[in-house]
Amino acid sequence: MRVWAVANQKGGVGKTTTTVALGSLIAAQGKRTLLVDMDPHASLSGYIGVEGGAQGSVYDLFGAGGSAASVSSLVHDTAYDHLFVLPASAAMITLDRQVGTRAGMGLVVKQALAAVADEFDQVLIDCPPTLGVLMVNALAASDRLLVPTQTEALALAGLERMLRSLGMIERSRGRPLPRTIVPTMFDARTHASRACLEQLREQYGDVVSQAVIPTDTQIREASAAGVPLASWPAARRGGLAYRQLLEELQALPADVMAEAAA
Ligand SMILES: Nc1ncnc2c1ncn2[C@@H]1O[C@H](COP(=O)(O)OP(=O)(O)O)[C@@H](O)[C@H]1O
Ligand SMILES: [Mg+2]
């Protein structure tokens, strides 16, 4: 089982879009794919049409009010083959206050996922934009971090903040977390977009994916319609870019090694 977290401490950069797009493409390869919605705003759950709330969500893994629930008891089927969702709920906002300082709370999600390691081939975790117990859990549970980064000047500050937080988390987990920066909402016609991409490549080199996700209004249309990209053929440019990104990620040596060791 591979686990990828999708995170950036800036909102609106394409985290949820990237999680659903990659997840739907991996599921279409016939791999059992679990999308974990770690954002209390539950936009991924809403996108896929799955309600958390009273029926249970990531919140229940933490056992804040009693015993902790298992991943299996919280996973929902979706309308798409091989694609499953562990939804979010608004209650997750209170987790930092309730369990944030309790010892061992950083590994809750990692341990919960370990119990279903044989049930899923791929897990994708959509993170909230805030650094707290949810983000810490997501990064501790993952073997790769994807950082969608909007190709505009202001986005670079958010990226740097995210990478600083990651450094902190790596020190506490005692081993590095391989990362891939994914340029998103690229518009080749604007100077700002081109300059930003150039700066990203200059500053971060190979950590930046070769695949660049273009601004494609069909991506917005697909999410408004609640349809994952793999099932929305009109998003030709966006779909192609996400396919290229997936190919690149699945070929990465670190992941090949992780799979061989599993
Ligand atoms: N490549 C893209 N082209 C056009 N619109 C996009 C693209 N990626 C995301 N969007 C839209 O931008 C908005 C924010 O994206 P989202 O994935 O929700 O960001 P985040 O999860 O980082 O807050 C959504 O309305 C989404 O449909
Ligand atoms: Mg989001």
Coordinates of N, CA and C in Angstrom, one line a residue, residues 48-256:
I48 N -17.0 14.2 -4.1 CA -17.3 12.8 -4.4 C -18.8 12.5 -4.0
G49 N -19.4 13.4 -3.3 CA -20.8 13.1 -2.9 C -21.0 12.1 -1.7
V50 N -20.0 12.2 -0.8 CA -20.1 11.4 0.4 C -20.2 12.3 1.6
E51 N -21.2 12.0 2.5 CA -21.4 12.8 3.7 C -20.7 12.1 4.9
G52 N -20.0 12.9 5.6 CA -19.4 12.4 6.9 C -20.4 12.6 8.0
G53 N -20.1 13.5 8.9 CA -21.1 13.9 9.9 C -21.5 12.8 10.8
A54 N -22.7 12.6 11.0 CA -23.2 11.6 12.0 C -22.8 10.2 11.6
Q55 N -22.6 10.0 10.3 CA -22.3 8.6 9.9 C -20.8 8.2 10.2
G56 N -20.1 9.2 10.7 CA -18.7 8.9 11.0 C -17.7 9.5 10.0
S57 N -16.5 9.9 10.5 CA -15.5 10.6 9.7 C -14.2 10.3 10.3
V58 N -13.2 10.9 9.7 CA -11.8 10.9 10.2 C -11.8 11.2 11.7
Y59 N -12.7 12.0 12.1 CA -12.8 12.4 13.5 C -12.9 11.2 14.4
D60 N -13.6 10.2 14.0 CA -13.9 9.0 14.9 C -12.6 8.1 15.0
L61 N -11.6 8.3 14.1 CA -10.4 7.5 14.3 C -9.7 7.9 15.6
F62 N -9.9 9.1 16.0 CA -9.2 9.7 17.2 C -9.8 9.3 18.5
G63 N -11.0 8.8 18.5 CA -11.6 8.4 19.7 C -11.7 9.5 20.8
A64 N -11.9 10.7 20.3 CA -11.9 11.8 21.2 C -12.8 11.7 22.4
G65 N -14.0 11.1 22.1 CA -15.0 11.0 23.2 C -15.1 9.6 23.7
G66 N -14.3 8.7 23.4 CA -14.4 7.3 23.9 C -13.5 6.4 23.1
S67 N -14.0 5.3 22.5 CA -13.2 4.3 21.8 C -13.1 4.8 20.3
A68 N -11.9 4.5 19.8 CA -11.6 4.9 18.4 C -12.3 3.9 17.4
A69 N -12.8 4.4 16.3 CA -13.4 3.6 15.2 C -12.3 3.1 14.3
S70 N -12.5 2.0 13.5 CA -11.6 1.5 12.6 C -11.8 2.2 11.2
V71 N -10.8 2.2 10.4 CA -10.9 2.7 9.0 C -12.0 2.0 8.3
S72 N -12.0 0.6 8.4 CA -13.0 -0.2 7.6 C -14.4 0.2 7.9
S73 N -14.7 0.6 9.2 CA -16.1 0.9 9.6 C -16.5 2.3 9.1
L74 N -15.5 3.1 8.6 CA -15.9 4.5 8.2 C -15.8 4.7 6.7
V75 N -15.2 3.7 5.9 CA -15.0 3.9 4.5 C -16.4 3.8 3.7
H76 N -16.5 4.7 2.8 CA -17.7 4.7 1.9 C -17.3 4.2 0.5
D77 N -18.2 3.5 -0.1 CA -18.2 3.2 -1.5 C -18.4 4.5 -2.3
T78 N -18.0 4.6 -3.6 CA -18.4 5.8 -4.4 C -19.0 5.2 -5.6
A79 N -19.5 6.1 -6.5 CA -20.1 5.7 -7.8 C -19.1 5.2 -8.7
Y80 N -17.8 5.2 -8.4 CA -16.7 4.8 -9.3 C -16.0 3.5 -8.8
D81 N -15.7 2.6 -9.8 CA -15.1 1.3 -9.4 C -13.8 1.6 -8.7
H82 N -13.5 0.8 -7.7 CA -12.2 0.8 -7.0 C -11.9 2.0 -6.2
L83 N -12.9 3.0 -6.2 CA -12.6 4.3 -5.5 C -13.4 4.4 -4.2
F84 N -12.8 4.6 -3.1 CA -13.4 4.6 -1.8 C -13.0 5.9 -1.1
V85 N -13.9 6.3 -0.1 CA -13.6 7.6 0.6 C -13.8 7.4 2.1
L86 N -12.9 8.0 2.8 CA -13.0 8.1 4.3 C -13.3 9.6 4.4
P87 N -14.6 10.0 4.8 CA -15.0 11.4 4.7 C -14.5 12.2 5.9
A88 N -14.7 13.5 5.8 CA -14.4 14.5 6.8 C -15.7 15.0 7.4
S89 N -15.6 15.7 8.6 CA -16.7 16.3 9.2 C -16.3 17.6 9.9
A90 N -17.2 18.5 10.1 CA -16.9 19.7 10.8 C -16.3 19.5 12.2
A91 N -16.7 18.4 12.8 CA -16.2 18.1 14.2 C -14.7 18.1 14.3
M92 N -14.1 17.8 13.1 CA -12.6 17.7 13.1 C -11.9 19.0 13.5
I93 N -12.6 20.1 13.4 CA -12.0 21.4 13.7 C -11.6 21.4 15.2
T94 N -12.4 20.6 16.0 CA -12.2 20.6 17.5 C -11.0 19.6 17.9
L95 N -10.5 18.9 17.0 CA -9.5 17.9 17.4 C -8.3 18.4 18.0
D96 N -7.8 19.6 17.5 CA -6.6 20.2 18.1 C -6.8 20.5 19.6
R97 N -8.0 21.0 19.9 CA -8.3 21.4 21.3 C -8.5 20.1 22.1
Q98 N -9.1 19.1 21.5 CA -9.4 17.9 22.3 C -8.3 17.0 22.5
V99 N -7.5 16.7 21.5 CA -6.5 15.7 21.6 C -5.1 16.2 21.2
G100 N -5.0 17.4 20.8 CA -3.8 17.9 20.2 C -2.5 17.7 21.1
T101 N -2.7 17.8 22.4 CA -1.5 17.7 23.2 C -1.4 16.4 23.9
R102 N -2.3 15.4 23.6 CA -2.2 14.1 24.2 C -1.1 13.3 23.5
A103 N -0.3 12.6 24.3 CA 0.9 11.8 23.7 C 0.4 10.8 22.7
G104 N 1.1 10.6 21.6 CA 0.8 9.5 20.7 C -0.2 9.9 19.7
M105 N -0.8 11.1 19.8 CA -1.9 11.5 18.9 C -1.4 11.8 17.4
G106 N -0.1 11.9 17.3 CA 0.4 12.1 15.9 C 0.4 10.9 15.0
L107 N 0.2 9.7 15.6 CA 0.4 8.5 14.8 C -1.0 7.8 14.7
V108 N -2.0 8.4 15.0 CA -3.4 7.8 15.0 C -3.7 7.3 13.6
V109 N -3.5 8.2 12.6 CA -3.9 7.8 11.2 C -3.0 6.8 10.6
K110 N -1.7 6.9 10.9 CA -0.8 5.9 10.5 C -1.1 4.5 11.0
Q111 N -1.4 4.4 12.2 CA -1.8 3.1 12.8 C -3.1 2.6 12.3
A112 N -4.1 3.5 12.1 CA -5.4 3.1 11.6 C -5.3 2.6 10.2
L113 N -4.4 3.2 9.4 CA -4.2 2.8 8.0 C -3.5 1.5 7.9
A114 N -2.6 1.3 8.9 CA -1.8 0.0 8.9 C -2.7 -1.2 8.9
A115 N -3.8 -1.0 9.6 CA -4.8 -2.1 9.8 C -5.5 -2.5 8.4
V116 N -5.5 -1.6 7.5 CA -6.1 -1.9 6.2 C -5.1 -1.9 5.0
A117 N -3.9 -2.2 5.4 CA -2.8 -2.2 4.4 C -3.0 -3.2 3.3
D118 N -3.7 -4.3 3.6 CA -4.0 -5.3 2.6 C -5.2 -5.0 1.8
E119 N -6.0 -4.1 2.2 CA -7.3 -3.8 1.5 C -7.2 -2.7 0.4
F120 N -6.2 -1.9 0.5 CA -6.0 -0.8 -0.5 C -4.6 -0.8 -1.1
D121 N -4.6 -0.5 -2.4 CA -3.3 -0.4 -3.1 C -2.7 1.0 -2.9
Q122 N -3.6 2.0 -2.8 CA -3.1 3.4 -2.8 C -4.1 4.2 -1.9
V123 N -3.4 5.0 -1.0 CA -4.2 5.9 -0.2 C -3.7 7.3 -0.6
L124 N -4.7 8.2 -0.7 CA -4.3 9.6 -1.0 C -5.0 10.5 0.1
I125 N -4.2 11.3 0.8 CA -4.8 12.1 1.9 C -4.8 13.5 1.5
D126 N -6.0 14.1 1.5 CA -6.2 15.5 1.2 C -6.1 16.3 2.5
C127 N -5.1 17.2 2.7 CA -4.9 17.8 3.9 C -5.6 19.2 4.1
P128 N -5.8 19.6 5.3 CA -6.3 21.0 5.6 C -5.1 21.9 5.4
P129 N -5.4 23.2 5.2 CA -4.3 24.2 5.0 C -3.6 24.6 6.3
T130 N -4.1 24.1 7.4 CA -3.5 24.5 8.7 C -2.6 23.4 9.3
L131 N -1.5 23.9 10.0 CA -0.6 23.0 10.6 C -1.2 22.6 12.0
G132 N -1.7 21.4 12.2 CA -2.2 21.0 13.4 C -2.2 19.5 13.5
V133 N -3.0 18.9 14.4 CA -2.9 17.5 14.6 C -3.3 16.7 13.3
L134 N -4.2 17.2 12.5 CA -4.6 16.5 11.3 C -3.4 16.5 10.3
M135 N -2.8 17.6 10.1 CA -1.7 17.7 9.1 C -0.5 16.8 9.6
V136 N -0.2 16.9 10.9 CA 0.9 16.1 11.5 C 0.6 14.6 11.3
N137 N -0.7 14.2 11.5 CA -1.0 12.8 11.3 C -0.9 12.4 9.8
A138 N -1.3 13.2 8.9 CA -1.3 12.9 7.5 C 0.2 12.7 7.0
L139 N 1.1 13.6 7.5 CA 2.5 13.5 7.0 C 3.2 12.3 7.7
A140 N 2.8 12.0 8.9 CA 3.4 10.9 9.6 C 3.0 9.6 8.9
A141 N 1.8 9.5 8.3 CA 1.2 8.3 7.8 C 1.7 8.1 6.3
S142 N 2.4 9.1 5.7 CA 2.6 9.0 4.3 C 4.0 8.6 3.9
D143 N 4.2 8.1 2.7 CA 5.5 7.8 2.2 C 5.9 8.8 1.1
R144 N 5.0 9.7 0.7 CA 5.4 10.8 -0.2 C 4.4 11.9 0.1
L145 N 5.0 13.1 -0.1 CA 4.2 14.4 0.0 C 4.1 15.0 -1.3
L146 N 2.9 15.4 -1.7 CA 2.7 16.1 -3.0 C 2.3 17.5 -2.5
V147 N 3.0 18.5 -3.1 CA 2.7 19.9 -2.7 C 2.2 20.7 -4.0
P148 N 0.9 20.7 -4.2 CA 0.4 21.5 -5.3 C 0.7 23.0 -5.1
T149 N 1.3 23.6 -6.1 CA 1.7 25.0 -5.9 C 1.2 25.8 -7.1
Q150 N 0.4 26.8 -6.8 CA -0.2 27.6 -7.9 C 1.0 28.4 -8.5
T151 N 1.0 28.5 -9.8 CA 2.1 29.2 -10.5 C 1.8 30.7 -10.5
E152 N 1.9 31.4 -9.4 CA 1.7 32.8 -9.3 C 2.6 33.3 -8.1
A153 N 3.1 34.5 -8.2 CA 4.1 35.0 -7.3 C 3.8 34.7 -5.8
L154 N 2.6 35.0 -5.4 CA 2.2 34.9 -4.0 C 2.3 33.4 -3.4
A155 N 2.2 32.5 -4.4 CA 2.1 31.1 -3.9 C 3.4 30.6 -3.4
L156 N 4.5 31.2 -3.8 CA 5.8 30.7 -3.3 C 6.0 30.8 -1.8
A157 N 5.4 31.9 -1.3 CA 5.5 32.0 0.2 C 4.8 30.9 0.9
G158 N 3.7 30.5 0.4 CA 2.9 29.4 1.0 C 3.7 28.1 0.9
L159 N 4.4 27.9 -0.2 CA 5.2 26.7 -0.4 C 6.4 26.7 0.6
E160 N 7.0 27.8 0.8 CA 8.1 27.8 1.7 C 7.6 27.5 3.2
R161 N 6.5 28.1 3.5 CA 5.9 27.8 4.8 C 5.7 26.3 5.0
M162 N 5.1 25.7 3.9 CA 4.8 24.3 4.0 C 6.1 23.5 4.2
L163 N 7.1 23.8 3.4 CA 8.4 23.1 3.5 C 9.1 23.2 4.9
R164 N 8.9 24.4 5.5 CA 9.4 24.6 6.8 C 8.7 23.7 7.8
S165 N 7.4 23.7 7.7 CA 6.6 22.8 8.6 C 7.0 21.3 8.4
L166 N 7.3 21.0 7.1 CA 7.7 19.6 6.8 C 9.0 19.3 7.5
G167 N 9.9 20.3 7.5 CA 11.2 20.1 8.1 C 11.0 19.7 9.6
M168 N 10.1 20.4 10.2 CA 9.8 20.2 11.7 C 9.3 18.8 11.9
I169 N 8.4 18.4 11.0 CA 7.8 17.1 11.2 C 8.8 16.0 10.9
E170 N 9.6 16.2 9.9 CA 10.6 15.2 9.6 C 11.6 15.0 10.8
R171 N 11.9 16.1 11.5 CA 12.8 15.9 12.6 C 12.1 15.0 13.7
S172 N 10.8 15.2 13.8 CA 10.1 14.4 14.9 C 9.9 13.0 14.4
R173 N 9.7 12.7 13.1 CA 9.5 11.4 12.6 C 10.8 10.6 12.4
G174 N 11.9 11.4 12.4 CA 13.2 10.7 12.4 C 13.7 10.2 11.0
R175 N 12.8 10.4 10.0 CA 13.3 10.1 8.6 C 12.7 11.0 7.6
P176 N 13.3 11.2 6.5 CA 12.8 12.2 5.5 C 11.6 11.7 4.8
L177 N 10.8 12.7 4.4 CA 9.6 12.4 3.7 C 9.8 12.9 2.2
P178 N 9.9 12.0 1.3 CA 10.2 12.5 -0.1 C 9.0 13.3 -0.6
R179 N 9.3 14.3 -1.3 CA 8.2 15.3 -1.7 C 8.3 15.6 -3.2
T180 N 7.2 16.0 -3.8 CA 7.1 16.4 -5.1 C 6.3 17.7 -5.2
I181 N 6.8 18.7 -5.7 CA 6.1 20.0 -5.9 C 5.4 19.9 -7.2
V182 N 4.1 20.1 -7.2 CA 3.3 20.0 -8.5 C 2.8 21.4 -8.9
P183 N 3.4 22.0 -9.9 CA 2.9 23.3 -10.4 C 1.5 23.2 -10.9
T184 N 0.6 24.1 -10.4 CA -0.8 24.0 -10.8 C -1.3 25.3 -11.4
M185 N -2.4 25.3 -12.0 CA -3.1 26.5 -12.6 C -2.1 27.3 -13.4
F186 N -1.3 26.6 -14.3 CA -0.3 27.3 -15.1 C -1.0 27.8 -16.3
D187 N -0.7 29.1 -16.6 CA -1.2 29.7 -17.8 C 0.0 30.3 -18.6
A188 N 0.3 29.6 -19.7 CA 1.5 29.9 -20.5 C 1.5 31.3 -21.1
R189 N 0.2 31.9 -21.1 CA 0.1 33.2 -21.8 C 0.5 34.3 -20.8
T190 N 0.6 34.0 -19.5 CA 0.9 35.1 -18.6 C 2.4 35.0 -18.2
H191 N 3.0 36.2 -18.1 CA 4.4 36.3 -17.7 C 4.5 35.8 -16.3
A192 N 3.6 36.1 -15.4 CA 3.7 35.8 -14.0 C 3.7 34.2 -13.9
S193 N 2.9 33.5 -14.6 CA 2.9 32.1 -14.6 C 4.3 31.5 -15.0
R194 N 4.8 32.0 -16.1 CA 6.0 31.5 -16.7 C 7.2 31.8 -15.8
A195 N 7.2 33.0 -15.2 CA 8.3 33.4 -14.3 C 8.3 32.5 -13.1
C196 N 7.1 32.3 -12.6 CA 7.0 31.5 -11.3 C 7.4 30.1 -11.5
L197 N 7.1 29.5 -12.7 CA 7.5 28.1 -13.0 C 9.0 28.0 -13.1
E198 N 9.6 29.0 -13.7 CA 11.0 29.1 -13.9 C 11.7 29.2 -12.5
Q199 N 11.2 30.0 -11.7 CA 11.7 30.2 -10.3 C 11.6 28.9 -9.5
L200 N 10.5 28.2 -9.6 CA 10.3 27.0 -8.9 C 11.4 26.0 -9.4
R201 N 11.6 25.8 -10.7 CA 12.6 24.9 -11.2 C 14.0 25.2 -10.7
E202 N 14.3 26.5 -10.8 CA 15.6 27.0 -10.4 C 15.8 26.7 -8.9
Q203 N 14.8 27.0 -8.1 CA 15.0 26.9 -6.6 C 14.9 25.4 -6.1
Y204 N 14.1 24.6 -6.7 CA 13.8 23.3 -6.2 C 14.2 22.1 -7.1
G205 N 14.6 22.4 -8.3 CA 15.2 21.4 -9.2 C 14.3 20.2 -9.4
D206 N 14.8 19.0 -9.2 CA 14.1 17.8 -9.5 C 12.9 17.5 -8.6
V207 N 12.8 18.3 -7.5 CA 11.7 18.1 -6.6 C 10.4 18.6 -7.3
V208 N 10.5 19.4 -8.3 CA 9.4 19.9 -9.1 C 9.0 18.9 -10.2
S209 N 7.8 18.5 -10.3 CA 7.4 17.5 -11.3 C 7.6 18.1 -12.7
Q210 N 7.9 17.2 -13.6 CA 8.0 17.6 -15.0 C 6.6 18.0 -15.5
A211 N 5.6 17.2 -15.1 CA 4.2 17.6 -15.4 C 3.8 18.9 -14.8
V212 N 3.1 19.7 -15.6 CA 2.6 21.0 -15.1 C 1.1 21.0 -15.4
I213 N 0.3 21.3 -14.3 CA -1.1 21.3 -14.5 C -1.6 22.6 -15.0
P214 N -2.2 22.7 -16.2 CA -2.6 23.9 -16.7 C -3.9 24.4 -16.1
T215 N -4.2 25.7 -16.2 CA -5.5 26.2 -15.9 C -6.4 25.6 -17.0
D216 N -7.4 24.9 -16.5 CA -8.4 24.3 -17.5 C -9.7 24.5 -16.9
T217 N -10.6 25.3 -17.5 CA -11.9 25.6 -16.9 C -12.7 24.3 -16.8
Q218 N -12.4 23.3 -17.5 CA -13.1 22.0 -17.4 C -12.8 21.3 -16.1
I219 N -11.7 21.6 -15.5 CA -11.4 21.0 -14.2 C -12.4 21.6 -13.2
R220 N -12.7 22.9 -13.3 CA -13.6 23.5 -12.4 C -15.0 23.0 -12.7
E221 N -15.4 22.8 -14.0 CA -16.7 22.3 -14.3 C -16.9 20.9 -13.7
A222 N -15.8 20.1 -13.9 CA -15.9 18.7 -13.4 C -16.1 18.7 -11.9
S223 N -15.4 19.6 -11.1 CA -15.6 19.6 -9.7 C -17.0 20.1 -9.3
A224 N -17.5 21.1 -10.1 CA -18.8 21.6 -9.8 C -19.9 20.6 -10.0
A225 N -19.6 19.7 -11.0 CA -20.6 18.6 -11.3 C -20.3 17.4 -10.4
G226 N -19.3 17.4 -9.6 CA -19.0 16.3 -8.7 C -18.5 15.1 -9.4
V227 N -17.8 15.3 -10.6 CA -17.3 14.1 -11.3 C -15.7 14.2 -11.3
P228 N -15.1 13.0 -10.9 CA -13.6 13.0 -10.9 C -13.1 13.1 -12.3
L229 N -11.9 13.7 -12.4 CA -11.3 14.0 -13.8 C -11.3 12.8 -14.7
A230 N -11.0 11.6 -14.2 CA -10.9 10.4 -15.0 C -12.2 10.1 -15.8
S231 N -13.3 10.6 -15.2 CA -14.6 10.4 -15.9 C -15.2 11.7 -16.5
W232 N -14.3 12.6 -16.8 CA -14.7 13.9 -17.4 C -13.9 14.2 -18.6
P233 N -14.2 13.5 -19.8 CA -13.3 13.6 -21.0 C -13.1 15.0 -21.5
A234 N -14.0 16.0 -21.2 CA -13.9 17.3 -21.7 C -12.6 18.0 -21.2
A235 N -12.2 17.6 -20.0 CA -10.9 18.2 -19.4 C -9.7 17.6 -20.1
R236 N -9.6 17.8 -21.4 CA -8.5 17.2 -22.1 C -7.1 17.6 -21.7
R237 N -6.9 18.9 -21.6 CA -5.6 19.4 -21.2 C -5.3 19.0 -19.8
G238 N -6.2 19.3 -18.9 CA -6.0 19.0 -17.5 C -5.9 17.5 -17.2
G239 N -6.7 16.7 -17.9 CA -6.6 15.3 -17.8 C -5.3 14.7 -18.2
L240 N -4.8 15.2 -19.3 CA -3.5 14.7 -19.9 C -2.4 15.1 -18.9
A241 N -2.4 16.3 -18.3 CA -1.4 16.7 -17.4 C -1.4 15.8 -16.2
Y242 N -2.6 15.5 -15.6 CA -2.7 14.7 -14.4 C -2.2 13.2 -14.8
R243 N -2.5 12.8 -16.0 CA -2.0 11.4 -16.4 C -0.5 11.4 -16.4
Q244 N 0.1 12.5 -16.9 CA 1.6 12.6 -17.0 C 2.2 12.6 -15.6
L245 N 1.5 13.4 -14.7 CA 2.0 13.5 -13.3 C 2.0 12.1 -12.7
L246 N 0.9 11.4 -12.9 CA 0.7 10.1 -12.2 C 1.8 9.1 -12.7
E247 N 2.0 9.1 -14.1 CA 3.1 8.3 -14.6 C 4.4 8.6 -14.0
E248 N 4.7 9.9 -13.8 CA 6.0 10.3 -13.2 C 6.1 9.8 -11.8
L249 N 5.0 10.0 -11.0 CA 5.0 9.6 -9.6 C 5.1 8.1 -9.4
Q250 N 4.4 7.3 -10.3 CA 4.5 5.9 -10.2 C 5.8 5.3 -10.6
A251 N 6.6 6.1 -11.3 CA 7.9 5.6 -11.7 C 9.0 6.0 -10.8
L252 N 8.7 6.8 -9.8 CA 9.8 7.3 -8.9 C 10.5 6.2 -8.2
P253 N 11.8 6.2 -8.1 CA 12.6 5.1 -7.6 C 12.3 4.9 -6.1
A254 N 12.1 5.9 -5.3 CA 11.8 5.7 -3.9 C 10.5 4.8 -3.7
D255 N 9.5 5.1 -4.5 CA 8.3 4.3 -4.4 C 8.5 2.9 -4.9
V256 N 9.3 2.7 -6.0 CA 9.5 1.4 -6.5 C 10.2 0.6 -5.4

